[in-house]
Coordinates of C-alpha atoms and ligand atoms in Angstrom, one line a residue:
M514 CA 0.2 0.1 -0.1
T515 CA 2.4 2.5 1.2
G516 CA 4.6 1.9 -2.2
E517 CA 1.6 2.7 -4.1
R518 CA 0.8 5.7 -2.2
E519 CA 4.3 7.1 -3.0
Q520 CA 4.0 6.1 -6.4
G521 CA 0.8 8.0 -6.6
R522 CA 2.5 11.1 -5.1
G523 CA 5.6 10.8 -7.1
G524 CA 3.0 10.8 -10.1
G525 CA 2.5 14.5 -9.2
G526 CA -1.4 14.5 -9.0
T527 CA -3.3 17.3 -7.5
A528 CA -4.1 17.2 -3.9
R529 CA -7.9 16.6 -4.4
A530 CA -7.4 13.9 -6.8
E531 CA -4.8 12.1 -4.3
V532 CA -7.6 12.4 -1.6
A533 CA -10.1 10.9 -4.0
G534 CA -8.0 8.1 -4.8
D535 CA -7.1 7.3 -1.0
A536 CA -11.0 7.8 -0.4
C537 CA -11.7 5.1 -3.1
I538 CA -9.2 2.5 -1.6
E539 CA -10.5 2.8 1.9
S540 CA -13.9 2.5 0.6
L541 CA -12.8 -0.7 -1.5
Q542 CA -11.4 -1.9 1.9
R543 CA -14.5 -1.5 3.8
W544 CA -16.6 -3.1 1.3
R545 CA -14.6 -5.8 1.1
A546 CA -14.4 -6.8 4.7
E547 CA -18.3 -6.1 4.7
A548 CA -18.9 -8.3 1.8
L549 CA -16.5 -11.2 3.1
A550 CA -18.5 -11.3 6.4
A551 CA -21.9 -11.3 4.6
V552 CA -20.6 -14.2 2.4
E553 CA -19.3 -16.0 5.7
E554 CA -22.8 -15.5 7.1
A555 CA -25.0 -16.4 4.0
S556 CA -27.1 -19.3 4.9
D557 CA -28.5 -19.9 1.0
E558 CA -28.0 -19.2 -2.6
A559 CA -30.3 -16.3 -2.8
A560 CA -28.0 -14.5 0.0
L561 CA -24.9 -15.0 -1.7
E562 CA -26.7 -13.7 -5.3
R563 CA -27.7 -10.6 -3.4
I564 CA -24.2 -10.1 -2.1
R565 CA -23.0 -10.4 -5.3
V566 CA -25.3 -8.1 -7.0
R567 CA -24.5 -5.5 -4.2
Y568 CA -20.7 -5.5 -4.9
L569 CA -19.9 -6.9 -8.2
G570 CA -23.0 -6.2 -10.1
R571 CA -22.3 -4.9 -13.6
R572 CA -24.4 -1.9 -12.9
E573 CA -25.2 -1.2 -9.2
G574 CA -22.3 -3.2 -7.9
R575 CA -19.9 -1.2 -5.5
V576 CA -16.7 -2.5 -6.7
S577 CA -17.7 -2.4 -10.3
G578 CA -18.7 1.4 -9.8
V579 CA -15.0 2.2 -8.8
L580 CA -13.6 0.3 -12.1
R581 CA -16.3 2.1 -14.1
R582 CA -15.6 5.5 -12.6
M583 CA -12.1 5.2 -13.4
G584 CA -11.9 8.1 -15.9
S585 CA -13.3 10.6 -13.2
L586 CA -9.8 10.0 -11.1
A587 CA -6.5 11.9 -11.4
P588 CA -4.5 9.7 -14.2
A589 CA -2.0 9.2 -11.6
D590 CA -4.3 7.4 -9.1
R591 CA -5.9 5.1 -11.8
P592 CA -3.0 2.2 -11.6
R593 CA -3.2 1.7 -7.8
V594 CA -7.5 2.2 -7.7
G595 CA -7.7 -0.3 -10.5
A596 CA -5.3 -2.7 -9.1
A597 CA -7.1 -2.4 -5.6
A598 CA -10.5 -2.7 -7.1
N599 CA -9.4 -5.8 -9.5
R600 CA -7.7 -7.3 -6.4
V601 CA -11.0 -6.9 -4.2
R602 CA -13.1 -8.2 -7.2
K603 CA -11.0 -11.3 -7.6
E604 CA -10.9 -12.0 -3.7
L605 CA -14.7 -11.4 -3.5
A606 CA -15.8 -13.6 -6.5
A607 CA -13.3 -16.4 -4.8
A608 CA -15.4 -16.1 -1.5
L609 CA -18.8 -16.1 -3.3
K610 CA -17.6 -19.2 -5.4
R611 CA -16.5 -21.1 -1.9
G612 CA -19.9 -19.9 -0.3
L613 CA -21.8 -21.6 -2.9
A614 CA -19.7 -24.8 -2.4
R615 CA -20.4 -24.8 1.2
I616 CA -24.1 -24.2 1.0
A617 CA -24.2 -26.9 -1.8
S618 CA -22.6 -29.4 0.4
A619 CA -24.4 -28.8 3.4
A620 CA -27.9 -28.5 1.5
S621 CA -30.0 -31.8 1.2
S622 CA -30.6 -33.2 -2.3
T623 CA -33.9 -31.0 -2.3
G624 CA -31.9 -27.9 -1.8
H625 CA -32.9 -27.3 2.0
P626 CA -30.5 -26.5 4.6
P627 CA -30.4 -29.6 7.0
D628 CA -33.0 -29.4 9.6
L629 CA -31.0 -29.5 13.0
T630 CA -34.3 -30.3 15.0
L631 CA -34.9 -33.7 13.4
P632 CA -34.2 -36.7 15.9
P633 CA -31.2 -38.8 15.0
R634 CA -31.7 -41.6 12.4
Q635 CA -31.4 -45.1 14.4
R636 CA -28.3 -47.0 13.4
W637 CA -28.5 -50.5 12.7
R638 CA -26.4 -53.0 14.6
G639 CA -26.5 -56.8 14.3
T640 CA -26.6 -59.1 17.1
V641 CA -26.6 -62.6 18.1
H642 CA -29.7 -64.4 17.8
P643 CA -31.3 -64.9 21.6
V644 CA -31.3 -69.0 20.8
S645 CA -27.9 -68.9 19.1
R646 CA -26.6 -67.1 22.3
A647 CA -28.4 -69.6 24.6
I648 CA -26.6 -72.2 22.6
D649 CA -23.1 -70.3 22.8
D650 CA -23.6 -70.0 26.8
I651 CA -24.7 -73.5 27.3
W652 CA -21.9 -74.6 24.9
K653 CA -19.2 -72.7 26.7
I654 CA -20.1 -74.3 30.3
F655 CA -20.0 -77.8 28.8
R656 CA -16.6 -76.9 26.9
S657 CA -15.1 -75.8 30.7
L658 CA -16.3 -79.5 31.3
G659 CA -14.4 -81.2 28.7
F660 CA -17.0 -81.4 26.3
V661 CA -16.3 -81.1 22.4
R662 CA -18.8 -79.3 19.9
V663 CA -19.7 -81.7 16.6
R664 CA -22.4 -81.3 14.2
G665 CA -24.2 -83.7 11.9
P666 CA -26.5 -83.2 9.0
E667 CA -30.1 -82.0 8.8
V668 CA -31.2 -84.3 6.3
E669 CA -30.8 -87.8 7.7
T670 CA -31.6 -91.1 6.9
E671 CA -34.2 -93.1 8.8
W672 CA -31.2 -95.5 10.0
Y673 CA -29.4 -92.6 12.0
N674 CA -32.8 -90.8 12.9
F675 CA -34.4 -93.9 14.3
V676 CA -33.1 -97.4 13.8
A677 CA -29.8 -97.2 15.0
L678 CA -31.2 -95.3 18.0
N679 CA -32.9 -98.7 19.0
T680 CA -36.1 -97.0 17.6
P681 CA -37.7 -99.2 14.8
L682 CA -39.8 -97.8 12.2
D683 CA -43.1 -99.2 13.1
H684 CA -42.5 -98.3 16.7
P685 CA -44.9 -95.4 18.1
A686 CA -41.8 -93.2 18.6
A687 CA -41.0 -93.0 14.8
D688 CA -44.7 -92.2 14.3
E689 CA -44.8 -89.8 17.2
Q690 CA -42.1 -87.4 16.0
D691 CA -44.3 -87.0 12.9
T692 CA -41.2 -86.7 10.8
L693 CA -41.1 -84.7 7.4
F694 CA -39.7 -87.3 4.9
L695 CA -38.1 -86.3 1.9
D696 CA -38.8 -89.0 -0.5
P697 CA -41.3 -88.2 -3.1
G698 CA -44.5 -90.5 -3.7
P699 CA -45.7 -93.2 -1.0
H700 CA -42.8 -93.7 1.4
P701 CA -42.3 -97.7 1.7
R702 CA -41.3 -97.7 5.5
G703 CA -39.1 -101.1 5.0
A704 CA -35.8 -101.4 6.2
A705 CA -34.0 -101.5 2.9
S706 CA -35.2 -98.2 1.9
P707 CA -32.7 -95.1 2.2
G708 CA -35.9 -93.2 3.8
L709 CA -34.2 -89.6 3.5
L710 CA -35.9 -87.4 6.1
L711 CA -35.4 -84.2 8.0
R712 CA -33.9 -85.3 11.3
S713 CA -36.6 -84.8 14.1
H714 CA -34.0 -84.5 16.9
T715 CA -30.3 -84.4 17.0
S716 CA -29.9 -87.8 18.8
P717 CA -28.5 -89.1 15.2
V718 CA -25.4 -87.4 15.8
Q719 CA -24.6 -89.5 18.6
I720 CA -24.6 -92.2 16.2
R721 CA -22.5 -90.3 13.7
T722 CA -19.9 -89.7 16.6
M723 CA -19.5 -93.0 18.1
E724 CA -19.2 -95.0 14.4
R725 CA -16.3 -92.4 13.8
H726 CA -14.9 -92.3 17.3
E727 CA -13.6 -94.5 20.2
P728 CA -14.8 -93.9 23.6
P729 CA -13.9 -91.5 25.8
I730 CA -16.8 -89.5 24.2
R731 CA -17.8 -86.2 25.3
I732 CA -19.5 -84.3 22.7
I733 CA -22.1 -81.3 22.7
A734 CA -24.0 -81.0 19.3
P735 CA -26.4 -78.2 18.8
G736 CA -28.4 -77.8 15.4
M737 CA -31.7 -77.2 13.8
V738 CA -34.4 -80.3 13.8
Y739 CA -37.6 -80.5 11.8
R740 CA -41.0 -81.9 13.0
R741 CA -44.6 -82.0 11.5
D742 CA -45.8 -80.5 14.6
T743 CA -48.9 -78.1 15.5
Y744 CA -47.8 -74.5 15.4
D745 CA -48.4 -73.0 18.7
A746 CA -46.9 -70.8 21.5
T747 CA -44.3 -74.0 22.5
H748 CA -44.2 -75.9 19.3
T749 CA -42.7 -74.9 16.0
P750 CA -42.1 -77.2 12.8
A751 CA -38.3 -76.1 12.8
F752 CA -36.5 -75.4 15.9
A753 CA -33.2 -75.9 17.8
Q754 CA -31.8 -78.7 20.0
I755 CA -28.6 -79.4 21.8
E756 CA -27.7 -83.1 21.9
G757 CA -25.1 -84.3 24.8
L758 CA -23.4 -87.6 24.9
V759 CA -20.7 -89.2 27.3
V760 CA -19.3 -92.7 26.9
D761 CA -16.5 -94.1 28.8
E762 CA -15.9 -96.8 31.3
G763 CA -17.5 -96.6 34.7
V764 CA -19.9 -93.7 33.6
T765 CA -22.6 -93.6 36.0
F766 CA -26.0 -92.2 36.7
V767 CA -24.3 -90.0 39.2
D768 CA -22.0 -88.6 37.1
F769 CA -24.7 -87.5 34.7
K770 CA -26.8 -85.8 37.8
A771 CA -23.5 -84.3 39.1
T772 CA -22.7 -82.6 35.7
L773 CA -26.3 -81.6 35.0
A774 CA -26.6 -80.1 38.5
E775 CA -23.5 -78.2 38.0
F776 CA -24.7 -77.0 34.4
A777 CA -27.8 -75.6 35.8
R778 CA -26.1 -73.9 38.8
R779 CA -23.6 -72.2 36.6
F780 CA -26.2 -71.3 34.0
W781 CA -29.0 -70.1 36.0
G782 CA -27.5 -69.4 39.3
P783 CA -26.0 -71.1 42.3
G784 CA -29.9 -71.3 43.9
T785 CA -30.8 -73.9 40.7
Q786 CA -32.6 -77.1 41.6
I787 CA -32.8 -79.8 39.1
R788 CA -35.3 -83.0 39.5
F789 CA -35.3 -86.0 37.5
R790 CA -38.7 -87.7 36.5
P791 CA -38.8 -91.2 34.8
S792 CA -40.0 -91.3 31.3
F793 CA -39.1 -93.1 28.2
F794 CA -37.1 -92.8 25.1
P795 CA -36.3 -95.9 22.9
F796 CA -32.5 -95.0 23.2
T797 CA -32.0 -94.8 27.0
E798 CA -32.6 -97.1 29.9
P799 CA -33.8 -95.8 32.2
S800 CA -34.9 -92.6 30.9
A801 CA -35.8 -89.3 32.6
E802 CA -37.2 -86.0 31.8
V803 CA -35.1 -83.2 33.4
D804 CA -36.8 -80.1 35.2
V805 CA -35.2 -76.9 36.7
K806 CA -36.5 -74.7 39.5
R807 CA -35.0 -71.4 39.7
A808 CA -34.4 -68.9 42.7
I809 CA -35.2 -65.4 41.4
V810 CA -34.7 -62.4 43.6
R811 CA -37.7 -60.4 43.2
E812 CA -37.5 -56.3 42.9
D813 CA -38.5 -55.9 46.5
G814 CA -35.1 -58.2 47.5
R815 CA -37.2 -61.4 48.7
E816 CA -36.1 -64.7 46.8
E817 CA -38.9 -66.6 45.1
E818 CA -38.7 -69.8 43.3
T819 CA -39.9 -70.5 39.8
D820 CA -42.0 -73.3 38.9
W821 CA -40.5 -76.5 37.6
I822 CA -39.8 -76.3 34.1
E823 CA -38.7 -78.8 31.6
I824 CA -35.5 -78.4 30.0
M825 CA -34.6 -81.9 28.7
G826 CA -35.0 -85.6 27.8
A827 CA -32.0 -87.5 29.0
G828 CA -31.0 -91.0 30.2
M829 CA -28.3 -93.7 30.5
V830 CA -27.7 -94.8 26.9
D831 CA -29.4 -98.2 26.1
P832 CA -26.8 -100.9 25.2
A833 CA -28.5 -101.9 22.3
V834 CA -27.2 -98.4 20.9
L835 CA -23.9 -99.0 22.0
D836 CA -23.8 -102.2 20.3
N837 CA -25.4 -100.5 17.1
V838 CA -22.2 -98.6 16.6
G839 CA -19.8 -101.7 17.5
Y840 CA -18.9 -100.8 21.1
D841 CA -18.5 -103.3 23.7
S842 CA -21.6 -102.6 26.1
E843 CA -20.2 -104.6 28.5
R844 CA -17.5 -102.5 28.6
Y845 CA -18.7 -98.9 27.9
T846 CA -21.7 -97.0 29.5
G847 CA -23.0 -93.5 28.9
W848 CA -25.7 -90.8 29.4
A849 CA -27.1 -88.7 26.9
F850 CA -29.5 -85.5 26.7
G851 CA -31.5 -83.4 24.3
M852 CA -32.2 -79.9 25.4
G853 CA -34.2 -77.2 24.0
P854 CA -32.3 -74.0 23.6
G855 CA -35.4 -72.3 22.7
R856 CA -37.0 -73.3 26.0
V857 CA -34.1 -72.1 27.8
A858 CA -34.1 -68.7 25.7
M859 CA -37.8 -68.0 26.8
L860 CA -37.1 -68.7 30.7
R861 CA -34.5 -66.5 30.1
H862 CA -35.7 -63.5 28.7
G863 CA -39.6 -63.9 29.9
V864 CA -41.0 -64.7 26.1
R865 CA -43.9 -66.7 26.4
D866 CA -44.1 -67.7 22.9
L867 CA -41.6 -69.6 21.2
R868 CA -42.5 -68.7 17.5
L869 CA -41.4 -65.4 18.2
F870 CA -37.8 -66.7 18.2
Y871 CA -38.2 -68.3 14.8
E872 CA -40.2 -65.6 12.7
N873 CA -37.5 -63.2 12.7
D874 CA -39.7 -60.2 13.1
M875 CA -37.0 -57.4 13.6
R876 CA -39.3 -55.5 15.8
F877 CA -39.0 -58.7 18.3
L878 CA -35.3 -59.4 17.6
G879 CA -34.2 -55.8 17.8
Q880 CA -34.8 -56.0 21.6
F881 CA -31.7 -58.2 22.1
R882 CA -29.4 -55.9 21.2
Ligands
DAH264 N1 -34.2 -87.0 21.0 C1 -35.1 -86.5 22.1 C2 -36.2 -85.8 21.6 O1 -36.1 -85.1 20.6 C3 -34.3 -86.0 23.3 C4 -33.2 -86.8 24.0 C5 -33.9 -87.7 24.8 C6 -32.2 -86.8 23.7 C7 -33.2 -88.7 26.0 C8 -31.3 -87.8 24.2 C9 -31.9 -88.6 25.5 O2 -30.0 -87.5 24.2 O3 -31.0 -89.4 26.1 O4 -37.1 -85.8 22.0

């Protein structure tokens, strides 16, 4: 600036013209500051356009006016005033361009600025399905007790699903389970048929495991099973089961009871009781149904016991099953169970309808995040 002024003086203009030149430059500086501040504050395109017209507009614009009126300035002032006006014009044009970009990027596609009063959009976060979580938690406890986790196919043969499990095909159990057969057409229920079906329980994994491994066996086998069942609050045609099997020398019912009591206390808490009710399964002898009773602490701090709730079928492995896989049933004994993790998850979350777990309605599942 100083240099320009000296140059102006050196140019030898009159005192009046010099004042006019300085006044022009002062005005330019003031407008520059005003316009830059206004651009900064502008919240839409229209506001920016008003600023542009006011300072850079061809006819009325203040900065353009200086350039237009160059002729009225003393010749010696023209270069510095012209240069200053051009600099301000360029600077404002650049600021307006940046302002436009800022507004464009802030505006939604409809061209409106964002509405900061809107509630935030819900973020989607996946989670483990409550039944899968029950399976994982059950599995972790058995893993710490020395069990390994195995899987079996969901499409099975009659041999694995029934016959090897000491359940002849004309046995009521084979009908009772109302199995979903895969063979097309009328099904010949003879032993010679491969009889493909959707497994009606996870017990065939017992057979597949024992066929391939010698004792000692300690497995947990979770998976889906299928039945032609009614569809109601406690039954669905597809549901999860967890099979457990232990086979070794000298395994007794006492091992079984102690292991299950340990599992129940770890899963539901130290106050949990278990009881065995006599039952019947073709592949166990003796057979039992196992119930648990939980001690829950009410909101007022008092302890309360739940009703007995059935969680599994179980028993000592029938020697005929051990014979079927080529084990020496004089030497080895075992116990097994089939547990319903859906039932366990219902108990855990106070859900009264099993179907909710298998319908995959996100309004329901979203609550388990
Ligand atoms: N497979 C039986 C069912 O689905 C449950 C069961 C009972 C499994 C006794 C077992 C067992 O391993 O020992 O109803």
